Amino acid sequence: MAHGAGGKASRRLVEGLFAPLLFASGSEPLGDAAHLDFSGTRIAITTDSFVVKPLSFPGGSIGELAVNGTVNDLAVSGARAEALVVTYVLEAGLPTPVLEAEVRAMGEAASKAGVTIAGGDTKVVEHGKADFMYITTTGIGRPLHGVRVDPRSVRSGDKIVLSGPIGDHGITILLARGELDLEADLRSDTRSVLPLVEAMAKATGPGIRWMRDPTRGGVATSLNELARDCGLGIVLTEEKLAVRDAVRGACELLGLDPLHIANEGQFLAVVAPEYTDAALNALNLCPGGEEGRVIGEVREQPAGAVLVSTRYGGSRIVDMLVGDPLPRIC
Amino acid sequence: MAHGAGGKASRRLVEGLFAPLLFASGSEPLGDAAHLDFSGTRIAITTDSFVVKPLSFPGGSIGELAVNGTVNDLAVSGARAEALVVTYVLEAGLPTPVLEAEVRAMGEAASKAGVTIAGGDTKVVEHGKADFMYITTTGIGRPLHGVRVDPRSVRSGDKIVLSGPIGDHGITILLARGELDLEADLRSDTRSVLPLVEAMAKATGPGIRWMRDPTRGGVATSLNELARDCGLGIVLTEEKLAVRDAVRGACELLGLDPLHIANEGQFLAVVAPEYTDAALNALNLCPGGEEGRVIGEVREQPAGAVLVSTRYGGSRIVDMLVGDPLPRIC
């Protein structure tokens, strides 16, 4: 299960097995979407399978995740989603209303995100396989003008911006499974972050050096990948991280770090220092971006690692997610 | 299971549930790939999930199917695959050599088909939930010059060309499951049909009115969909259909019609009569296209249906596939 958790084991699987056998060139850092040249037109493309359990939860369902997740992967690669294609692997005996609810959720999420669904495919497998349904969404998009996301362009002194509170999605799923005797008024943060990204891009274009949506593996894993790809250190200020009480409480009970918990409607950006005020201003003015903050900065040291300075003057290294404390989160 | 078999129930599901909730316009006939306008550049896109059981079989495996199936869906929509993205839903406990074999098979099939793999995603689900693995492949492609595939352009008098013998893939899978006490020297026909389509397109460009790869549901289902979409009748000459002895034998034993059995390396084309000789000539000269033949023609009657005239002077209507005699074929 750890190989699917988006942390260390996932990265080893991708770098050790998939990339050498599938990808022509291993020199580019792995991003959220590939940008290709197509007869002179740049196209961004990304694909994701969704296997979240349960199918629906406070604040969303697999259908919305499948649209928003793909729109967001394009957004943080610096592209606006234009069209999606989708496949459903359905379990025999799936009640039609369950399927219809998710198809409807996808249609509505797509319409909200301003993206067309251009086609799809359906397969049916035997009862007991596929936990009702797995959905795979692929999106193609158009690069945002003037935005170029590349971890190799990150410099010491750049600021780390985070769009809002962390851990809502992961802890919501955990609670929705009902395996813990915990209740909290918490909802998944699933949404399209494209409007936020576009607002920031418009205000700061070339000032954005890198973006990522910290889904599986959380903020810590995304920033560790960045640290590795740019060879610099990331230093976070713990008190700047917004964490709701319900998320903090559940994490404390379970011995989890909110920095490792999945988000579905947040994004991280590295912004050149001279553009930080403009970026933050644009983000905060955009509906849904009010809680965006600078949470840290890039430094020469600790090279390749993420350090969190705590509110009591201490500091700790935060690694990528190891193992899989919360399987099947998206 | 019938809803996943590619026949009548699948079509009802797509037309009754998916299309109204997901697709903006329901007026275009449903094809194998969508063609989109992207800043003035035409892009074809298609997506498919693969859930074949068993994972490997004589002549191929899920990894090859996942590449060739997507390349072929683009080819018969009149486009050359340029890039693929792929997702794997893996079952916990899957032996690494099994995964590696399929990733390797995908890499090799992609290289053979001349297409790049640009990215991907991996999810892991619990043991028992995904029959080892499900693969989803999405392809984007560039339209072939001068080719325009549209069932509404089909005219009475047009000829139906089929690229080779039918039923090899479906019967191979059936035998590979070992549930029947049958043995035969038979292999899946999985391959990229792009070279054949390109050879024909080069020879006849505008003479090609429609194409499809008769996978799930077989030749009968593809031609019934065509008959419905163009409102004309399709008349096949049974003795022109190439069917290997092993396929014919297995079908007779099981009460199946080879016209309903899935193919993974064949395609159907409707060609304007004045271009038929050139099309067939180009197809037969291309390696792997030697067994291409004209198998019938388009007539005014029986409108919206497919008629097979048998070698003894009789005739029978062949409907779309109903039910699912061979589940999980691709």
XYZ file of C-alpha atoms in Angstrom:
660
model
C 0.000 0.000 0.000
C 2.890 2.364 0.694
C 3.765 2.304 -3.009
C 0.461 4.031 -3.692
C 0.673 6.596 -0.912
C 2.505 9.266 -2.836
C 5.524 9.290 -0.532
C 8.959 7.690 -0.595
C 7.908 4.270 -1.831
C 5.830 5.793 -4.663
C 8.772 7.850 -5.776
C 11.065 4.827 -5.719
C 8.559 2.892 -7.828
C 8.302 5.687 -10.385
C 12.009 6.407 -10.546
C 13.152 2.819 -10.312
C 10.661 1.044 -12.526
C 8.272 3.217 -14.531
C 10.531 6.034 -15.666
C 13.408 3.921 -17.052
C 11.062 1.609 -18.950
C 8.522 4.136 -20.175
C 9.977 7.600 -20.490
C 12.363 8.455 -23.279
C 14.291 11.044 -21.292
C 14.873 10.838 -17.569
C 16.480 14.245 -17.308
C 13.424 16.406 -16.631
C 12.175 16.538 -13.031
C 8.832 14.762 -12.652
C 6.023 17.321 -12.511
C 2.254 17.237 -12.148
C 1.694 17.421 -15.883
C 3.756 16.977 -19.035
C 4.052 19.906 -21.429
C 4.401 18.828 -25.050
C 4.968 20.573 -28.324
C 2.247 19.781 -30.828
C 2.830 21.286 -34.257
C 4.033 24.449 -32.551
C 1.167 24.517 -30.028
C 2.102 23.804 -26.401
C -0.186 21.303 -24.693
C -0.151 20.229 -21.062
C -1.419 16.743 -20.262
C -1.937 14.900 -16.993
C -3.695 11.732 -15.874
C -4.819 10.304 -12.530
C -6.762 7.334 -11.278
C -9.081 7.842 -8.327
C -9.764 4.993 -5.903
C -10.938 6.930 -2.838
C -12.833 5.017 -0.172
C -15.602 5.791 0.715
C -16.942 7.138 -2.584
C -18.555 10.142 -0.952
C -17.658 12.106 2.151
C -18.422 15.511 3.666
C -17.600 18.161 1.098
C -17.304 15.965 -1.950
C -17.143 12.599 -3.662
C -14.983 10.644 -6.082
C -16.603 12.359 -9.076
C -15.616 15.826 -7.911
C -12.128 14.701 -6.891
C -11.630 13.170 -10.324
C -12.387 16.470 -12.037
C -10.753 18.847 -9.562
C -7.645 16.705 -9.100
C -6.909 16.758 -12.804
C -7.771 20.431 -13.254
C -5.433 21.179 -10.317
C -2.555 19.085 -11.648
C -2.738 21.126 -14.831
C -3.117 24.399 -12.916
C 0.013 23.876 -10.807
C 1.962 22.892 -13.903
C 1.014 26.338 -15.194
C -1.848 25.385 -17.496
C -5.588 25.921 -17.796
C -7.580 22.703 -18.273
C -9.488 22.719 -21.561
C -10.814 19.189 -21.951
C -11.056 16.023 -19.902
C -11.585 12.421 -20.888
C -12.695 9.934 -18.289
C -12.898 6.176 -17.774
C -14.987 4.278 -15.268
C -14.138 0.807 -14.012
C -17.436 -0.267 -12.477
C -18.239 -3.181 -10.250
C -21.040 -5.481 -11.422
C -24.129 -4.844 -9.308
C -23.295 -1.191 -8.649
C -26.631 0.534 -7.956
C -27.514 2.896 -10.800
C -28.226 5.832 -8.428
C -24.657 5.606 -7.073
C -23.238 5.724 -10.581
C -25.595 8.476 -11.631
C -24.674 10.589 -8.591
C -20.974 10.399 -9.456
C -21.465 11.058 -13.152
C -23.606 14.041 -12.217
C -20.958 15.230 -9.730
C -18.348 15.054 -12.493
C -20.521 16.978 -14.917
C -21.165 19.683 -12.354
C -17.535 19.927 -11.212
C -16.410 20.164 -14.838
C -18.900 22.896 -15.571
C -17.791 24.775 -12.438
C -14.127 24.447 -13.405
C -14.881 25.596 -16.951
C -13.659 22.415 -18.619
C -15.318 20.239 -21.263
C -15.642 16.468 -20.964
C -14.768 15.223 -24.424
C -15.082 11.465 -24.166
C -14.758 8.352 -22.095
C -14.805 4.612 -21.671
C -16.508 2.164 -19.327
C -15.437 -1.277 -18.208
C -17.293 -3.558 -15.840
C -15.554 -6.025 -13.516
C -17.019 -8.673 -11.257
C -18.779 -7.881 -7.996
C -16.255 -7.417 -5.189
C -13.600 -5.876 -7.425
C -13.102 -2.121 -7.738
C -15.007 -1.036 -4.559
C -18.002 0.203 -6.596
C -15.915 2.235 -9.018
C -12.510 3.558 -9.967
C -12.373 6.671 -12.115
C -9.479 7.784 -14.293
C -9.384 11.329 -15.592
C -6.996 12.757 -18.134
C -6.862 16.452 -18.828
C -5.300 18.512 -21.566
C -4.682 22.171 -21.078
C -3.208 25.315 -22.490
C -0.176 26.919 -20.793
C -0.920 30.071 -18.821
C 0.699 33.074 -20.396
C 4.066 33.976 -18.879
C 4.121 31.174 -16.300
C 7.014 28.745 -16.320
C 7.123 26.206 -13.506
C 10.497 24.537 -13.069
C 12.088 23.473 -9.765
C 15.504 24.182 -11.267
C 14.624 27.883 -11.432
C 14.119 28.092 -7.639
C 16.673 30.295 -5.827
C 17.691 30.818 -2.225
C 15.593 33.628 -0.777
C 12.424 32.669 -2.689
C 9.259 32.518 -0.579
C 6.927 29.540 -0.120
C 3.251 30.439 -0.451
C 0.465 28.074 0.640
C -3.128 28.738 -0.385
C -4.969 27.723 2.812
C -5.330 25.338 5.760
C -3.882 21.857 5.449
C -5.079 18.342 6.117
C -8.829 18.857 5.665
C -9.237 16.282 2.916
C -7.197 13.489 4.459
C -8.734 13.779 7.900
C -12.248 14.058 6.429
C -11.729 10.747 4.607
C -10.309 9.161 7.730
C -13.349 10.210 9.749
C -15.792 9.268 6.981
C -14.565 5.678 7.166
C -15.990 5.523 10.663
C -13.201 3.271 11.900
C -12.277 5.782 14.566
C -14.572 6.879 17.329
C -14.087 10.501 16.389
C -16.450 13.122 15.082
C -15.631 16.570 13.825
C -17.218 19.270 11.768
C -14.812 18.962 8.857
C -15.182 18.878 5.086
C -12.905 17.912 2.246
C -11.333 20.951 0.616
C -11.815 19.544 -2.904
C -12.135 22.396 -5.400
C -10.502 23.745 -8.506
C -7.523 25.922 -7.569
C -7.319 27.278 -11.105
C -8.934 30.655 -10.283
C -6.387 31.166 -7.479
C -3.467 30.145 -9.670
C -4.688 32.368 -12.480
C -5.093 35.349 -10.167
C -1.554 34.901 -8.873
C -0.161 34.309 -12.346
C -1.795 37.457 -13.631
C -0.270 39.482 -10.802
C 3.203 37.972 -10.854
C 3.652 35.843 -14.026
C 7.400 35.223 -14.164
C 7.664 35.581 -10.364
C 6.190 32.090 -9.921
C 9.041 29.574 -10.064
C 7.297 26.375 -9.023
C 3.860 25.125 -7.944
C 2.380 21.870 -6.727
C -0.869 20.672 -5.197
C 0.067 18.787 -2.028
C -2.291 15.805 -2.374
C -1.058 12.327 -1.371
C 1.905 12.693 0.955
C 0.869 16.227 1.931
C 2.846 19.454 2.032
C 5.915 17.717 3.463
C 6.241 15.315 0.542
C 5.711 17.992 -2.115
C 8.328 20.244 -0.508
C 10.794 17.391 -0.061
C 10.457 16.649 -3.767
C 11.100 20.295 -4.498
C 14.137 20.346 -2.182
C 15.523 17.312 -3.961
C 14.837 18.688 -7.437
C 16.350 22.135 -6.772
C 19.103 21.026 -4.408
C 18.274 23.740 -1.869
C 16.737 23.735 1.604
C 13.152 24.607 2.498
C 12.624 26.245 5.870
C 9.010 26.447 7.130
C 7.756 28.507 10.040
C 5.375 26.252 11.929
C 3.172 29.009 13.290
C 2.436 30.211 9.749
C 0.833 26.896 8.813
C -2.960 27.051 9.059
C -4.317 23.838 10.573
C -7.910 23.580 11.752
C -8.482 22.363 15.311
C -10.259 19.221 14.112
C -7.317 18.311 11.893
C -4.766 19.076 14.579
C -6.736 17.079 17.144
C -7.120 14.013 14.921
C -3.426 14.155 14.002
C -2.377 14.369 17.652
C -4.560 11.408 18.579
C -3.192 9.318 15.737
C 0.415 10.427 15.876
C 0.289 11.932 12.396
C 1.850 15.161 11.179
C -0.593 17.522 9.397
C 2.250 18.162 6.955
C 1.833 14.579 5.712
C -1.941 14.708 5.306
C -3.477 14.964 1.838
C -5.146 18.119 0.538
C -7.340 18.344 -2.553
C -7.961 22.063 -2.854
C -4.693 23.721 -1.853
C -1.523 24.547 -3.699
C 2.037 25.517 -2.904
C 3.968 28.096 -4.863
C 7.547 29.275 -4.765
C 7.617 32.971 -5.581
C 10.610 35.215 -6.206
C 10.977 37.593 -3.211
C 10.283 40.777 -5.156
C 6.946 39.357 -6.342
C 5.775 37.936 -3.021
C 3.618 40.864 -1.924
C 1.857 41.028 -5.273
C 1.338 37.253 -5.319
C -0.071 37.123 -1.821
C -2.258 40.129 -2.415
C -3.753 38.633 -5.567
C -4.287 35.310 -3.807
C -5.949 36.858 -0.748
C -8.288 38.974 -2.876
C -9.484 35.955 -4.856
C -12.539 34.194 -3.322
C -11.237 31.098 -1.534
C -7.703 32.451 -1.268
C -8.208 34.583 1.844
C -6.178 32.208 3.990
C -3.170 32.116 1.677
C 0.104 32.866 3.467
C 3.856 32.813 3.148
C 4.802 29.734 5.183
C 8.533 29.721 4.719
C 11.422 30.302 2.388
C 14.109 28.654 0.329
C 17.633 28.705 1.764
C 20.983 27.235 0.831
C 20.769 24.903 3.844
C 19.692 22.256 4.755
C 20.348 21.348 1.091
C 17.814 18.850 -0.260
C 15.735 18.791 2.932
C 12.768 20.452 4.638
C 13.219 22.024 8.062
C 10.358 23.281 10.239
C 11.169 25.909 12.857
C 8.731 25.469 15.699
C 7.025 28.185 17.678
C 9.270 27.501 20.661
C 12.484 28.205 18.818
C 13.355 24.604 18.021
C 13.457 23.007 14.611
C 12.924 19.586 13.070
C 13.564 17.955 9.718
C 10.348 16.747 8.067
C 10.819 13.912 5.615
C 8.603 12.698 2.812
C 5.712 10.513 3.823
C 6.985 7.046 4.689
C 4.540 4.144 4.707
C 0.834 4.701 4.261
C -1.034 5.839 7.358
C -4.127 6.759 5.317
C -4.593 4.528 2.282
C -7.005 5.220 -0.605
C -7.300 8.933 0.053
C -7.951 9.945 -3.583
C -21.348 -7.353 -16.833
C -23.247 -6.778 -20.075
C -22.897 -3.021 -19.543
C -19.162 -3.436 -19.996
C -19.281 -5.730 -23.000
C -19.341 -3.041 -25.668
C -22.692 -4.112 -27.075
C -26.272 -2.940 -26.648
C -26.205 -2.473 -22.883
C -22.965 -0.446 -23.077
C -24.466 1.821 -25.658
C -27.586 2.327 -23.588
C -25.435 3.222 -20.579
C -23.427 5.762 -22.568
C -26.393 7.289 -24.357
C -28.767 7.190 -21.421
C -26.510 8.198 -18.542
C -23.018 9.391 -19.418
C -23.647 11.497 -22.498
C -26.523 13.634 -21.136
C -24.698 14.364 -17.860
C -21.174 14.809 -19.198
C -21.126 15.914 -22.802
C -22.074 19.421 -23.777
C -23.453 18.473 -27.168
C -25.164 15.198 -27.898
C -25.476 15.818 -31.607
C -22.200 14.307 -32.853
C -22.141 10.525 -33.336
C -19.937 8.850 -30.713
C -16.590 7.931 -32.251
C -13.418 6.220 -31.086
C -11.702 9.502 -30.308
C -12.715 13.134 -29.892
C -11.185 15.719 -32.221
C -10.766 19.112 -30.581
C -9.634 22.506 -31.713
C -6.752 23.803 -29.630
C -5.677 27.317 -30.509
C -6.144 26.425 -34.165
C -4.351 23.069 -33.867
C -6.533 19.973 -34.231
C -5.953 17.350 -31.557
C -7.473 13.912 -31.296
C -7.860 12.403 -27.829
C -9.059 9.011 -26.623
C -9.001 7.073 -23.356
C -9.548 3.445 -22.366
C -9.296 1.333 -19.252
C -7.975 -2.198 -19.612
C -9.138 -4.939 -17.261
C -8.343 -8.042 -19.325
C -8.177 -11.357 -17.497
C -5.723 -13.106 -17.560
C -3.053 -10.405 -17.733
C -1.055 -12.261 -20.348
C -2.071 -14.642 -23.079
C -0.641 -16.031 -26.323
C 0.378 -13.136 -28.537
C 0.237 -10.372 -25.932
C -0.589 -9.017 -22.515
C -2.457 -6.160 -20.853
C 0.506 -3.809 -21.346
C 0.523 -4.258 -25.120
C -3.272 -4.037 -25.347
C -3.210 -0.796 -23.375
C -0.824 0.808 -25.869
C -2.163 -0.705 -29.080
C -5.822 -0.206 -28.147
C -5.312 3.502 -27.669
C -3.091 3.922 -30.732
C -5.768 2.106 -32.741
C -8.663 4.183 -31.417
C -6.781 7.258 -32.605
C -5.856 5.623 -35.927
C -9.439 4.731 -36.834
C -10.572 8.229 -35.894
C -8.103 9.390 -38.550
C -5.217 10.417 -36.302
C -1.645 9.408 -35.575
C -0.893 8.862 -31.868
C 1.797 11.236 -30.629
C 1.823 10.804 -26.861
C 0.267 8.549 -24.260
C -0.259 8.963 -20.539
C -0.977 5.944 -18.421
C -2.303 5.072 -14.971
C -1.919 1.834 -13.073
C -4.291 0.679 -10.368
C -2.239 -2.023 -8.676
C -3.271 -4.615 -6.172
C -1.264 -4.755 -2.927
C 1.003 -7.786 -3.019
C 1.397 -7.777 -6.795
C 4.741 -9.479 -7.508
C 7.251 -6.954 -8.851
C 8.194 -9.161 -11.842
C 4.558 -9.155 -13.011
C 4.433 -5.374 -12.841
C 7.818 -5.013 -14.456
C 6.823 -7.319 -17.318
C 3.765 -5.208 -18.102
C 5.574 -1.887 -17.811
C 8.244 -3.287 -20.120
C 5.569 -4.532 -22.545
C 4.051 -1.041 -22.618
C 7.414 0.586 -23.246
C 8.148 -1.796 -26.100
C 4.694 -1.517 -27.665
C 4.913 2.275 -27.496
C 8.301 2.289 -29.119
C 7.039 -0.074 -31.852
C 3.991 2.119 -32.469
C 6.156 5.246 -32.587
C 4.457 6.960 -29.661
C 5.951 8.636 -26.579
C 4.790 7.919 -23.027
C 4.641 11.355 -21.448
C 3.474 10.687 -17.910
C 1.433 8.618 -15.538
C 0.015 7.872 -12.124
C -0.081 4.869 -9.824
C -2.599 3.923 -7.178
C -2.501 0.853 -4.967
C -5.638 -0.863 -3.685
C -6.011 -3.741 -1.253
C -5.265 -7.318 -2.200
C -8.208 -8.821 -4.105
C -9.504 -5.510 -5.463
C -8.030 -5.178 -8.942
C -7.072 -8.631 -10.323
C -3.379 -7.686 -10.141
C -3.750 -4.493 -12.163
C -5.976 -2.290 -14.249
C -4.330 0.037 -16.748
C -5.815 3.200 -18.229
C -4.227 4.743 -21.288
C -5.042 8.093 -22.825
C -3.613 9.093 -26.171
C -3.410 12.364 -27.993
C -2.783 12.464 -31.706
C -2.525 14.547 -34.793
C -5.127 14.205 -37.566
C -3.943 12.379 -40.678
C -3.809 14.678 -43.637
C -6.908 14.534 -45.825
C -8.756 11.935 -43.768
C -12.170 12.766 -42.412
C -14.046 9.987 -40.655
C -17.760 10.643 -40.228
C -20.548 8.045 -40.412
C -22.845 10.708 -41.831
C -20.686 10.876 -44.965
C -21.308 7.188 -45.777
C -23.300 6.590 -48.997
C -25.132 3.661 -50.533
C -22.700 1.807 -52.787
C -19.672 2.363 -50.523
C -17.590 -0.735 -49.822
C -16.749 -2.246 -46.424
C -13.084 -3.178 -46.057
C -11.821 -5.401 -43.210
C -8.097 -5.676 -42.520
C -7.820 -9.389 -41.659
C -9.272 -12.465 -39.955
C -11.715 -11.950 -37.091
C -12.127 -13.287 -33.574
C -8.496 -14.178 -32.812
C -8.239 -11.991 -29.717
C -11.505 -12.938 -28.065
C -11.108 -16.660 -28.562
C -7.455 -16.514 -27.443
C -8.551 -14.930 -24.141
C -11.312 -17.471 -23.744
C -8.873 -20.337 -24.208
C -6.214 -18.707 -22.013
C -8.632 -18.756 -19.073
C -8.497 -22.526 -19.224
C -12.146 -22.896 -18.259
C -12.877 -24.840 -21.412
C -11.305 -28.125 -22.293
C -10.130 -26.764 -25.621
C -6.704 -26.179 -27.043
C -5.817 -24.406 -30.238
C -2.826 -22.830 -31.857
C -4.157 -19.289 -31.705
C -2.716 -15.912 -30.732
C -4.203 -12.541 -29.974
C -4.014 -10.205 -32.959
C -3.003 -7.213 -30.762
C -0.933 -4.775 -32.815
C -0.932 -1.189 -33.932
C -3.063 -0.810 -37.071
C -1.678 2.665 -37.667
C 0.720 1.618 -40.481
C -2.191 -0.038 -42.322
C -4.472 2.956 -41.824
C -1.732 5.331 -42.940
C -1.001 3.283 -46.068
C -4.688 3.310 -46.988
C -5.067 6.983 -46.167
C -2.094 7.858 -48.334
C -3.576 5.943 -51.275
C -7.162 7.118 -50.913
C -7.354 10.043 -48.444
C -10.838 11.457 -48.975
C -12.097 8.068 -50.171
C -12.197 6.819 -46.564
C -15.570 7.754 -45.069
C -15.493 5.887 -41.781
C -13.256 3.555 -39.773
C -13.492 1.617 -36.547
C -11.537 -1.082 -34.737
C -14.013 -3.849 -33.914
C -12.920 -4.628 -30.351
C -15.562 -5.413 -27.682
C -18.755 -6.481 -29.438
C -16.865 -7.463 -32.595
C -17.457 -6.573 -36.239
C -21.230 -6.974 -35.870
C -21.498 -4.336 -33.132
C -19.256 -1.825 -34.922
C -21.232 -2.183 -38.153
C -24.577 -1.965 -36.356
C -23.418 1.303 -34.809
C -22.433 2.528 -38.248
C -25.793 1.463 -39.719
C -27.577 3.356 -36.965
C -25.422 6.453 -37.306
C -25.700 6.665 -41.110
C -29.265 5.352 -41.427
C -28.312 2.933 -44.211
C -28.020 -0.848 -44.447
C -24.816 -2.890 -44.310
C -24.780 -6.076 -46.363
C -21.929 -8.497 -45.699
C -20.954 -11.488 -47.823
C -20.238 -14.280 -45.352
C -17.719 -16.099 -47.512
C -15.560 -12.977 -47.680
C -15.059 -12.962 -43.912
C -11.742 -14.538 -42.941
C -12.170 -16.702 -39.833
C -9.450 -19.109 -38.714
C -10.463 -22.732 -38.164
C -9.691 -22.521 -34.433
C -11.939 -19.485 -34.029
C -14.711 -21.018 -36.090
C -14.479 -24.275 -34.152
C -14.586 -22.612 -30.728
C -17.517 -20.434 -31.817
C -19.461 -23.422 -33.085
C -18.895 -25.311 -29.858
C -19.999 -22.353 -27.757
C -22.825 -21.110 -29.932
C -21.090 -17.789 -30.583
C -20.925 -15.820 -33.816
C -17.377 -14.832 -34.877
C -18.895 -11.479 -35.867
C -19.447 -10.790 -32.146
C -15.942 -11.754 -31.009
C -13.453 -9.039 -30.067
C -10.449 -8.151 -32.211
C -7.477 -6.052 -31.107
C -5.503 -5.679 -34.312
C -8.082 -5.284 -37.075
C -10.015 -2.375 -38.446
C -13.047 -1.774 -40.607
C -13.218 0.972 -43.190
C -15.976 2.261 -45.427
C -14.457 3.357 -48.717
C -16.086 5.209 -51.598
C -16.464 2.769 -54.529
C -14.104 4.583 -56.887
C -11.320 4.360 -54.291
C -11.825 0.742 -53.279
C -9.210 -0.801 -55.554
C -6.577 1.698 -54.476
C -7.461 1.241 -50.797
C -7.335 -2.532 -50.957
C -4.152 -2.504 -52.948
C -2.413 -0.232 -50.442
C -3.672 -2.343 -47.547
C -2.586 -5.645 -49.100
C 0.885 -4.317 -49.913
C 1.468 -3.187 -46.334
C 3.057 -5.854 -44.063
C 0.248 -7.303 -41.963
C -2.460 -6.174 -44.371
C -2.194 -9.061 -46.835
C -5.505 -10.545 -45.692
C -7.473 -7.311 -46.068
C -10.625 -7.740 -48.145
C -13.853 -6.118 -49.183
C -16.429 -7.920 -47.040
C -19.578 -6.149 -48.087
C -21.195 -2.917 -49.047
C -23.534 -0.174 -47.933
C -27.061 -0.256 -49.369
C -30.265 1.666 -48.857
C -31.839 -1.418 -47.235
C -32.121 -2.837 -44.590
C -31.924 0.717 -43.219
C -30.164 0.854 -39.842
C -29.324 -2.866 -39.803
C -26.637 -5.365 -40.779
C -27.508 -8.253 -43.082
C -25.199 -11.197 -43.813
C -25.758 -13.119 -47.028
C -24.637 -16.668 -46.444
C -22.735 -18.877 -48.835
C -25.859 -20.932 -49.528
C -27.910 -18.035 -50.808
C -29.739 -17.264 -47.570
C -29.372 -14.197 -45.401
C -29.670 -13.222 -41.738
C -29.792 -10.026 -39.726
C -26.884 -9.746 -37.282
C -27.586 -7.537 -34.301
C -25.190 -5.828 -31.908
C -23.768 -7.989 -29.190
C -26.407 -8.632 -26.523
C -25.298 -9.767 -23.056
C -21.693 -10.631 -22.355
C -20.590 -14.072 -23.463
C -16.905 -13.204 -22.934
C -16.374 -10.738 -20.085
C -13.118 -8.857 -19.411
C -11.709 -9.276 -22.913
C -9.676 -6.032 -22.922
